[in-house]
Amino acid sequence: MLDREIDVEHCVYNEILRGEKETIVSDDGSLTLYSKEFDESYHSPKDGALRESLNKHVIPALTLHEGKSFVRILDICYGLGYNTLATLHYIKSQQLDIKVEIISPEFDEALVRSLKEFAYPPEFDALRPVIEALSNDFHYEDEQCKITILIGDARESISTLSDKIDIVYQDAFSPKVNPMLWTREWFADIRALCIKDAVLTTYSTAAATRMGLHENGFELHYYDAPHTRKSLIASPQRIESLEWIDMALKIARNPGAKSLRDDDLR
């Protein structure tokens, strides 16, 4: 991991932030950003930016698809690119014999273009050509991976997709500040793209998140990863190796629980 004593004030990247975002050193030593627009950080400073990406998203998702020769991943949203880059890092470091296609909507074009200057952890040093290409062209492709960033509104971007998805990293800003990417209708669009054994990972365990997924036919499971807080894994089918959430029982005990709805946000 990065040295915790990194001098953030002298990062070249600070010159690009222009007061809209602040650099944070998270607890695993990797850097993340705090968005003043959303009043939220891009990653949990406590869990650590790199550790959160690996332990809550990449490792469980790829482990549950172990043995597949190809997976298509929907990374919601690209942000600083940690989930996408951590996926490539993990595949290479573990020498996995798998090809991936990653599709990632992102509304902040200026942020993506600036990421070639971002001080990523040393685990991503070998991925500099990928970072450069994505910052410049929003696309990268080689013999093992294909990555496309869809600049614009994620709701509109998702509606243009037709290829089925194996893995969804549901990692948008929280339901509190970005509710349109957590509604029942949003999860309906996601569910329509998922194959029967698709895996959706998310840090949000909120009742509204669970209800939105449940109402769209997802089976829900709690996931405990090392050194990070409990997260959620959803799939169209029950995963026997994980702690299953009995949503019928949850609803019976809390009949007032409801999902977020598009109509309620207008």
CSV table of N, CA, C and O in Angstrom, one decimal, residues 27-117:
chain,number,residue,atom,x,y,z
A,27,ASP,N,-7.6,4.7,5.1
A,27,ASP,CA,-7.0,3.9,6.2
A,27,ASP,C,-6.0,2.8,5.7
A,27,ASP,O,-5.2,2.3,6.5
A,28,ASP,N,-6.1,2.4,4.4
A,28,ASP,CA,-5.2,1.4,3.9
A,28,ASP,C,-4.0,2.1,3.2
A,28,ASP,O,-3.1,1.5,2.6
A,29,GLY,N,-4.0,3.5,3.2
A,29,GLY,CA,-2.9,4.2,2.6
A,29,GLY,C,-3.2,4.7,1.2
A,29,GLY,O,-2.4,5.6,0.7
A,30,SER,N,-4.2,4.2,0.6
A,30,SER,CA,-4.5,4.6,-0.8
A,30,SER,C,-5.3,5.9,-0.8
A,30,SER,O,-6.1,6.1,0.2
A,31,LEU,N,-5.2,6.7,-1.8
A,31,LEU,CA,-5.9,7.9,-1.9
A,31,LEU,C,-7.3,7.8,-2.4
A,31,LEU,O,-7.6,7.0,-3.3
A,32,THR,N,-8.2,8.6,-1.9
A,32,THR,CA,-9.5,8.8,-2.5
A,32,THR,C,-9.8,10.3,-2.6
A,32,THR,O,-9.0,11.1,-2.2
A,33,LEU,N,-11.0,10.6,-3.0
A,33,LEU,CA,-11.4,12.0,-3.1
A,33,LEU,C,-12.7,12.2,-2.3
A,33,LEU,O,-13.6,11.3,-2.2
A,34,TYR,N,-12.9,13.4,-1.8
A,34,TYR,CA,-14.2,13.8,-1.2
A,34,TYR,C,-14.8,14.8,-2.2
A,34,TYR,O,-14.2,15.8,-2.6
A,35,SER,N,-16.1,14.5,-2.6
A,35,SER,CA,-16.8,15.4,-3.5
A,35,SER,C,-17.6,16.4,-2.7
A,35,SER,O,-18.5,16.0,-2.0
A,36,LYS,N,-17.3,17.6,-3.0
A,36,LYS,CA,-18.1,18.7,-2.4
A,36,LYS,C,-19.5,18.8,-3.0
A,36,LYS,O,-20.5,19.2,-2.3
A,37,GLU,N,-19.6,18.4,-4.2
A,37,GLU,CA,-21.0,18.4,-4.9
A,37,GLU,C,-21.9,17.4,-4.2
A,37,GLU,O,-23.1,17.7,-4.0
A,38,PHE,N,-21.4,16.2,-3.9
A,38,PHE,CA,-22.3,15.2,-3.3
A,38,PHE,C,-22.1,15.1,-1.8
A,38,PHE,O,-22.8,14.4,-1.1
A,39,ASP,N,-21.1,15.9,-1.2
A,39,ASP,CA,-20.9,15.9,0.2
A,39,ASP,C,-20.6,14.5,0.7
A,39,ASP,O,-21.1,14.0,1.7
A,40,GLU,N,-19.8,13.8,-0.1
A,40,GLU,CA,-19.5,12.4,0.2
A,40,GLU,C,-18.1,12.0,-0.4
A,40,GLU,O,-17.7,12.6,-1.4
A,41,SER,N,-17.4,11.1,0.2
A,41,SER,CA,-16.2,10.6,-0.4
A,41,SER,C,-16.5,9.5,-1.4
A,41,SER,O,-17.5,8.8,-1.3
A,42,TYR,N,-15.6,9.3,-2.3
A,42,TYR,CA,-15.7,8.2,-3.3
A,42,TYR,C,-15.6,6.8,-2.8
A,42,TYR,O,-16.1,5.9,-3.3
A,43,HIS,N,-14.9,6.7,-1.7
A,43,HIS,CA,-14.7,5.4,-1.0
A,43,HIS,C,-14.8,5.7,0.5
A,43,HIS,O,-14.6,6.8,1.0
A,44,SER,N,-15.0,4.6,1.2
A,44,SER,CA,-15.0,4.7,2.7
A,44,SER,C,-13.5,4.9,3.2
A,44,SER,O,-12.7,4.1,3.0
A,45,PRO,N,-13.3,6.1,3.8
A,45,PRO,CA,-11.9,6.3,4.3
A,45,PRO,C,-11.5,5.3,5.3
A,45,PRO,O,-10.3,4.9,5.4
A,46,LYS,N,-12.5,4.8,6.1
A,46,LYS,CA,-12.2,3.8,7.1
A,46,LYS,C,-11.8,2.4,6.5
A,46,LYS,O,-10.9,1.8,6.9
A,47,ASP,N,-12.6,2.0,5.5
A,47,ASP,CA,-12.3,0.7,4.9
A,47,ASP,C,-11.1,0.7,4.0
A,47,ASP,O,-10.4,-0.3,3.7
A,48,GLY,N,-10.8,1.9,3.4
A,48,GLY,CA,-9.7,2.0,2.5
A,48,GLY,C,-10.1,1.9,1.0
A,48,GLY,O,-10.9,1.0,0.7
A,49,ALA,N,-9.7,2.8,0.2
A,49,ALA,CA,-10.1,2.8,-1.2
A,49,ALA,C,-9.8,1.5,-2.0
A,49,ALA,O,-10.7,0.9,-2.5
A,50,LEU,N,-8.5,1.1,-1.9
A,50,LEU,CA,-8.2,-0.1,-2.6
A,50,LEU,C,-8.7,-1.4,-2.0
A,50,LEU,O,-9.3,-2.3,-2.6
A,51,ARG,N,-8.7,-1.4,-0.6
A,51,ARG,CA,-9.1,-2.5,0.1
A,51,ARG,C,-10.7,-2.7,-0.1
A,51,ARG,O,-11.1,-3.8,-0.3
A,52,GLU,N,-11.4,-1.6,-0.1
A,52,GLU,CA,-12.8,-1.7,-0.4
A,52,GLU,C,-13.1,-2.3,-1.7
A,52,GLU,O,-14.0,-3.1,-1.9
A,53,SER,N,-12.4,-1.8,-2.8
A,53,SER,CA,-12.7,-2.3,-4.1
A,53,SER,C,-12.4,-3.8,-4.2
A,53,SER,O,-13.2,-4.5,-4.8
A,54,LEU,N,-11.3,-4.2,-3.7
A,54,LEU,CA,-10.9,-5.6,-3.7
A,54,LEU,C,-11.8,-6.5,-2.9
A,54,LEU,O,-12.4,-7.5,-3.4
A,55,ASN,N,-12.0,-6.1,-1.6
A,55,ASN,CA,-12.7,-7.0,-0.7
A,55,ASN,C,-14.2,-7.0,-0.8
A,55,ASN,O,-14.9,-8.0,-0.5
A,56,LYS,N,-14.8,-5.9,-1.2
A,56,LYS,CA,-16.3,-5.8,-1.3
A,56,LYS,C,-16.8,-6.1,-2.7
A,56,LYS,O,-18.0,-6.5,-2.8
A,57,HIS,N,-16.0,-5.9,-3.7
A,57,HIS,CA,-16.4,-6.1,-5.1
A,57,HIS,C,-15.7,-7.1,-5.9
A,57,HIS,O,-16.2,-8.2,-6.2
A,58,VAL,N,-14.4,-6.9,-6.1
A,58,VAL,CA,-13.6,-7.7,-7.1
A,58,VAL,C,-13.5,-9.1,-6.6
A,58,VAL,O,-13.8,-10.1,-7.4
A,59,ILE,N,-12.9,-9.4,-5.4
A,59,ILE,CA,-12.6,-10.7,-5.0
A,59,ILE,C,-13.9,-11.6,-4.9
A,59,ILE,O,-14.0,-12.7,-5.4
A,60,PRO,N,-15.0,-11.1,-4.2
A,60,PRO,CA,-16.1,-12.0,-4.1
A,60,PRO,C,-16.8,-12.2,-5.5
A,60,PRO,O,-17.2,-13.4,-5.7
A,61,ALA,N,-16.8,-11.2,-6.3
A,61,ALA,CA,-17.5,-11.4,-7.6
A,61,ALA,C,-16.8,-12.4,-8.5
A,61,ALA,O,-17.4,-13.3,-9.1
A,62,LEU,N,-15.4,-12.2,-8.6
A,62,LEU,CA,-14.7,-13.2,-9.4
A,62,LEU,C,-14.6,-14.6,-8.8
A,62,LEU,O,-14.6,-15.6,-9.5
A,63,THR,N,-14.6,-14.6,-7.5
A,63,THR,CA,-14.6,-15.9,-6.8
A,63,THR,C,-15.8,-16.7,-7.1
A,63,THR,O,-15.8,-17.9,-7.4
A,64,LEU,N,-17.0,-16.0,-7.1
A,64,LEU,CA,-18.2,-16.6,-7.4
A,64,LEU,C,-18.4,-17.0,-8.8
A,64,LEU,O,-19.3,-17.8,-9.2
A,65,HIS,N,-17.6,-16.5,-9.7
A,65,HIS,CA,-17.6,-16.9,-11.1
A,65,HIS,C,-16.3,-17.7,-11.5
A,65,HIS,O,-15.9,-17.7,-12.7
A,66,GLU,N,-15.7,-18.2,-10.5
A,66,GLU,CA,-14.5,-19.0,-10.7
A,66,GLU,C,-14.7,-20.1,-11.7
A,66,GLU,O,-15.8,-20.8,-11.7
A,67,GLY,N,-13.8,-20.3,-12.6
A,67,GLY,CA,-13.9,-21.3,-13.7
A,67,GLY,C,-14.4,-20.8,-15.0
A,67,GLY,O,-14.3,-21.5,-16.0
A,68,LYS,N,-15.0,-19.6,-15.0
A,68,LYS,CA,-15.5,-19.0,-16.3
A,68,LYS,C,-14.3,-18.4,-17.1
A,68,LYS,O,-13.3,-17.9,-16.5
A,69,SER,N,-14.4,-18.5,-18.4
A,69,SER,CA,-13.3,-18.0,-19.2
A,69,SER,C,-13.5,-16.6,-19.6
A,69,SER,O,-12.6,-15.9,-20.1
A,70,PHE,N,-14.7,-16.1,-19.4
A,70,PHE,CA,-15.1,-14.7,-19.8
A,70,PHE,C,-16.2,-14.2,-18.9
A,70,PHE,O,-17.1,-14.9,-18.6
A,71,VAL,N,-16.0,-12.9,-18.4
A,71,VAL,CA,-17.1,-12.3,-17.7
A,71,VAL,C,-17.3,-10.9,-18.2
A,71,VAL,O,-16.3,-10.2,-18.6
A,72,ARG,N,-18.5,-10.4,-18.2
A,72,ARG,CA,-18.8,-9.0,-18.6
A,72,ARG,C,-19.2,-8.3,-17.3
A,72,ARG,O,-20.2,-8.7,-16.6
A,73,ILE,N,-18.6,-7.2,-17.0
A,73,ILE,CA,-18.8,-6.5,-15.8
A,73,ILE,C,-19.4,-5.1,-16.0
A,73,ILE,O,-18.9,-4.4,-16.9
A,74,LEU,N,-20.4,-4.7,-15.3
A,74,LEU,CA,-21.0,-3.4,-15.3
A,74,LEU,C,-20.5,-2.7,-14.0
A,74,LEU,O,-20.9,-3.1,-12.9
A,75,ASP,N,-19.7,-1.7,-14.2
A,75,ASP,CA,-19.1,-0.9,-13.0
A,75,ASP,C,-19.8,0.4,-12.8
A,75,ASP,O,-19.6,1.3,-13.6
A,76,ILE,N,-20.7,0.4,-11.8
A,76,ILE,CA,-21.6,1.6,-11.6
A,76,ILE,C,-21.0,2.4,-10.4
A,76,ILE,O,-21.1,1.9,-9.2
A,77,CYS,N,-20.5,3.5,-10.5
A,77,CYS,CA,-20.0,4.3,-11.6
A,77,CYS,C,-18.5,4.3,-11.7
A,77,CYS,O,-17.9,3.9,-10.7
A,78,TYR,N,-17.9,4.8,-12.8
A,78,TYR,CA,-16.4,4.7,-12.9
A,78,TYR,C,-15.7,5.4,-11.8
A,78,TYR,O,-14.8,4.9,-11.2
A,79,GLY,N,-16.1,6.7,-11.5
A,79,GLY,CA,-15.5,7.5,-10.5
A,79,GLY,C,-14.0,7.6,-10.6
A,79,GLY,O,-13.5,8.1,-11.7
A,80,LEU,N,-13.2,7.1,-9.7
A,80,LEU,CA,-11.8,7.2,-9.7
A,80,LEU,C,-11.2,5.9,-10.4
A,80,LEU,O,-10.0,5.8,-10.6
A,81,GLY,N,-12.1,5.0,-10.8
A,81,GLY,CA,-11.6,3.8,-11.5
A,81,GLY,C,-11.1,2.7,-10.7
A,81,GLY,O,-10.6,1.7,-11.2
A,82,TYR,N,-11.2,2.8,-9.4
A,82,TYR,CA,-10.6,1.7,-8.5
A,82,TYR,C,-11.2,0.4,-8.8
A,82,TYR,O,-10.5,-0.6,-8.8
A,83,ASN,N,-12.5,0.2,-8.9
A,83,ASN,CA,-13.1,-1.1,-9.1
A,83,ASN,C,-12.6,-1.7,-10.4
A,83,ASN,O,-12.3,-2.9,-10.5
A,84,THR,N,-12.6,-0.9,-11.5
A,84,THR,CA,-12.1,-1.4,-12.8
A,84,THR,C,-10.6,-1.8,-12.7
A,84,THR,O,-10.2,-2.9,-13.1
A,85,LEU,N,-9.8,-0.9,-12.2
A,85,LEU,CA,-8.4,-1.2,-12.1
A,85,LEU,C,-8.1,-2.3,-11.1
A,85,LEU,O,-7.2,-3.1,-11.4
A,86,ALA,N,-8.8,-2.4,-10.0
A,86,ALA,CA,-8.5,-3.4,-9.1
A,86,ALA,C,-8.9,-4.8,-9.7
A,86,ALA,O,-8.3,-5.8,-9.4
A,87,THR,N,-9.9,-4.8,-10.6
A,87,THR,CA,-10.2,-6.0,-11.3
A,87,THR,C,-9.1,-6.5,-12.1
A,87,THR,O,-8.7,-7.7,-12.1
A,88,LEU,N,-8.5,-5.6,-12.9
A,88,LEU,CA,-7.3,-6.0,-13.7
A,88,LEU,C,-6.2,-6.4,-12.9
A,88,LEU,O,-5.5,-7.4,-13.2
A,89,HIS,N,-5.9,-5.6,-11.8
A,89,HIS,CA,-4.8,-6.0,-10.9
A,89,HIS,C,-5.0,-7.4,-10.3
A,89,HIS,O,-4.0,-8.2,-10.2
A,90,TYR,N,-6.2,-7.7,-9.9
A,90,TYR,CA,-6.4,-9.0,-9.2
A,90,TYR,C,-6.3,-10.1,-10.2
A,90,TYR,O,-5.6,-11.1,-9.9
A,91,ILE,N,-6.8,-9.9,-11.4
A,91,ILE,CA,-6.6,-11.0,-12.4
A,91,ILE,C,-5.2,-11.2,-12.7
A,91,ILE,O,-4.7,-12.4,-12.8
A,92,LYS,N,-4.4,-10.2,-12.9
A,92,LYS,CA,-3.0,-10.3,-13.2
A,92,LYS,C,-2.2,-10.9,-12.0
A,92,LYS,O,-1.4,-11.8,-12.2
A,93,SER,N,-2.4,-10.4,-10.8
A,93,SER,CA,-1.7,-10.8,-9.7
A,93,SER,C,-2.0,-12.3,-9.3
A,93,SER,O,-1.1,-13.0,-8.8
A,94,GLN,N,-3.2,-12.7,-9.6
A,94,GLN,CA,-3.6,-14.1,-9.3
A,94,GLN,C,-3.4,-15.0,-10.5
A,94,GLN,O,-3.7,-16.2,-10.4
A,95,GLN,N,-3.0,-14.4,-11.6
A,95,GLN,CA,-2.7,-15.2,-12.8
A,95,GLN,C,-4.0,-16.0,-13.2
A,95,GLN,O,-3.9,-17.1,-13.6
A,96,LEU,N,-5.1,-15.3,-13.2
A,96,LEU,CA,-6.4,-15.9,-13.6
A,96,LEU,C,-6.5,-16.0,-15.1
A,96,LEU,O,-6.2,-15.1,-15.8
A,97,ASP,N,-6.9,-17.2,-15.5
A,97,ASP,CA,-7.1,-17.4,-16.9
A,97,ASP,C,-8.5,-17.0,-17.3
A,97,ASP,O,-9.4,-17.9,-17.5
A,98,ILE,N,-8.8,-15.7,-17.4
A,98,ILE,CA,-10.1,-15.2,-17.7
A,98,ILE,C,-10.0,-13.9,-18.5
A,98,ILE,O,-9.0,-13.1,-18.3
A,99,LYS,N,-10.9,-13.7,-19.4
A,99,LYS,CA,-11.0,-12.4,-20.1
A,99,LYS,C,-12.2,-11.6,-19.6
A,99,LYS,O,-13.2,-12.2,-19.2
A,100,VAL,N,-12.1,-10.3,-19.6
A,100,VAL,CA,-13.1,-9.5,-19.1
A,100,VAL,C,-13.5,-8.3,-20.0
A,100,VAL,O,-12.6,-7.8,-20.7
A,101,GLU,N,-14.7,-8.0,-20.0
A,101,GLU,CA,-15.2,-6.7,-20.6
A,101,GLU,C,-15.8,-5.9,-19.5
A,101,GLU,O,-16.7,-6.5,-18.8
A,102,ILE,N,-15.4,-4.7,-19.4
A,102,ILE,CA,-15.9,-3.8,-18.3
A,102,ILE,C,-16.6,-2.6,-19.0
A,102,ILE,O,-16.0,-1.9,-19.8
A,103,ILE,N,-17.8,-2.4,-18.6
A,103,ILE,CA,-18.6,-1.2,-19.1
A,103,ILE,C,-18.9,-0.4,-17.9
A,103,ILE,O,-19.5,-0.9,-16.9
A,104,SER,N,-18.6,0.9,-18.0
A,104,SER,CA,-18.8,1.8,-16.8
A,104,SER,C,-19.3,3.1,-17.1
A,104,SER,O,-18.6,3.9,-17.8
A,105,PRO,N,-20.6,3.4,-16.8
A,105,PRO,CA,-21.1,4.8,-16.9
A,105,PRO,C,-20.4,5.7,-16.0
A,105,PRO,O,-20.1,5.4,-14.8
A,106,GLU,N,-20.3,7.0,-16.4
A,106,GLU,CA,-19.7,8.0,-15.5
A,106,GLU,C,-20.1,9.4,-16.0
A,106,GLU,O,-19.9,9.7,-17.2
A,107,PHE,N,-20.7,10.2,-15.2
A,107,PHE,CA,-21.2,11.5,-15.6
A,107,PHE,C,-20.1,12.6,-15.6
A,107,PHE,O,-20.2,13.6,-16.3
A,108,ASP,N,-19.0,12.4,-14.8
A,108,ASP,CA,-18.0,13.4,-14.7
A,108,ASP,C,-16.8,13.3,-15.6
A,108,ASP,O,-15.8,12.7,-15.3
A,109,GLU,N,-17.0,13.8,-16.8
A,109,GLU,CA,-16.0,13.7,-17.9
A,109,GLU,C,-14.7,14.3,-17.4
A,109,GLU,O,-13.6,13.7,-17.7
A,110,ALA,N,-14.7,15.5,-16.8
A,110,ALA,CA,-13.5,16.2,-16.4
A,110,ALA,C,-12.7,15.3,-15.4
A,110,ALA,O,-11.5,15.3,-15.4
A,111,LEU,N,-13.4,14.6,-14.5
A,111,LEU,CA,-12.7,13.8,-13.5
A,111,LEU,C,-12.0,12.7,-14.3
A,111,LEU,O,-10.8,12.4,-14.0
A,112,VAL,N,-12.6,12.0,-15.2
A,112,VAL,CA,-12.0,10.9,-15.9
A,112,VAL,C,-10.8,11.4,-16.6
A,112,VAL,O,-9.7,10.7,-16.6
A,113,ARG,N,-10.9,12.5,-17.3
A,113,ARG,CA,-9.8,13.0,-18.1
A,113,ARG,C,-8.6,13.4,-17.2
A,113,ARG,O,-7.4,13.4,-17.6
A,114,SER,N,-8.8,13.7,-15.9
A,114,SER,CA,-7.8,14.1,-15.0
A,114,SER,C,-7.1,12.9,-14.4
A,114,SER,O,-6.0,13.1,-13.7
A,115,LEU,N,-7.6,11.7,-14.5
A,115,LEU,CA,-7.1,10.6,-13.7
A,115,LEU,C,-5.7,10.1,-14.1
A,115,LEU,O,-5.1,9.4,-13.3
A,116,LYS,N,-5.2,10.5,-15.2
A,116,LYS,CA,-3.8,10.2,-15.6
A,116,LYS,C,-2.8,10.9,-14.6
A,116,LYS,O,-1.7,10.5,-14.6
A,117,GLU,N,-3.3,11.9,-13.9
A,117,GLU,CA,-2.5,12.6,-12.9
A,117,GLU,C,-2.7,12.1,-11.5
A,117,GLU,O,-2.0,12.6,-10.6
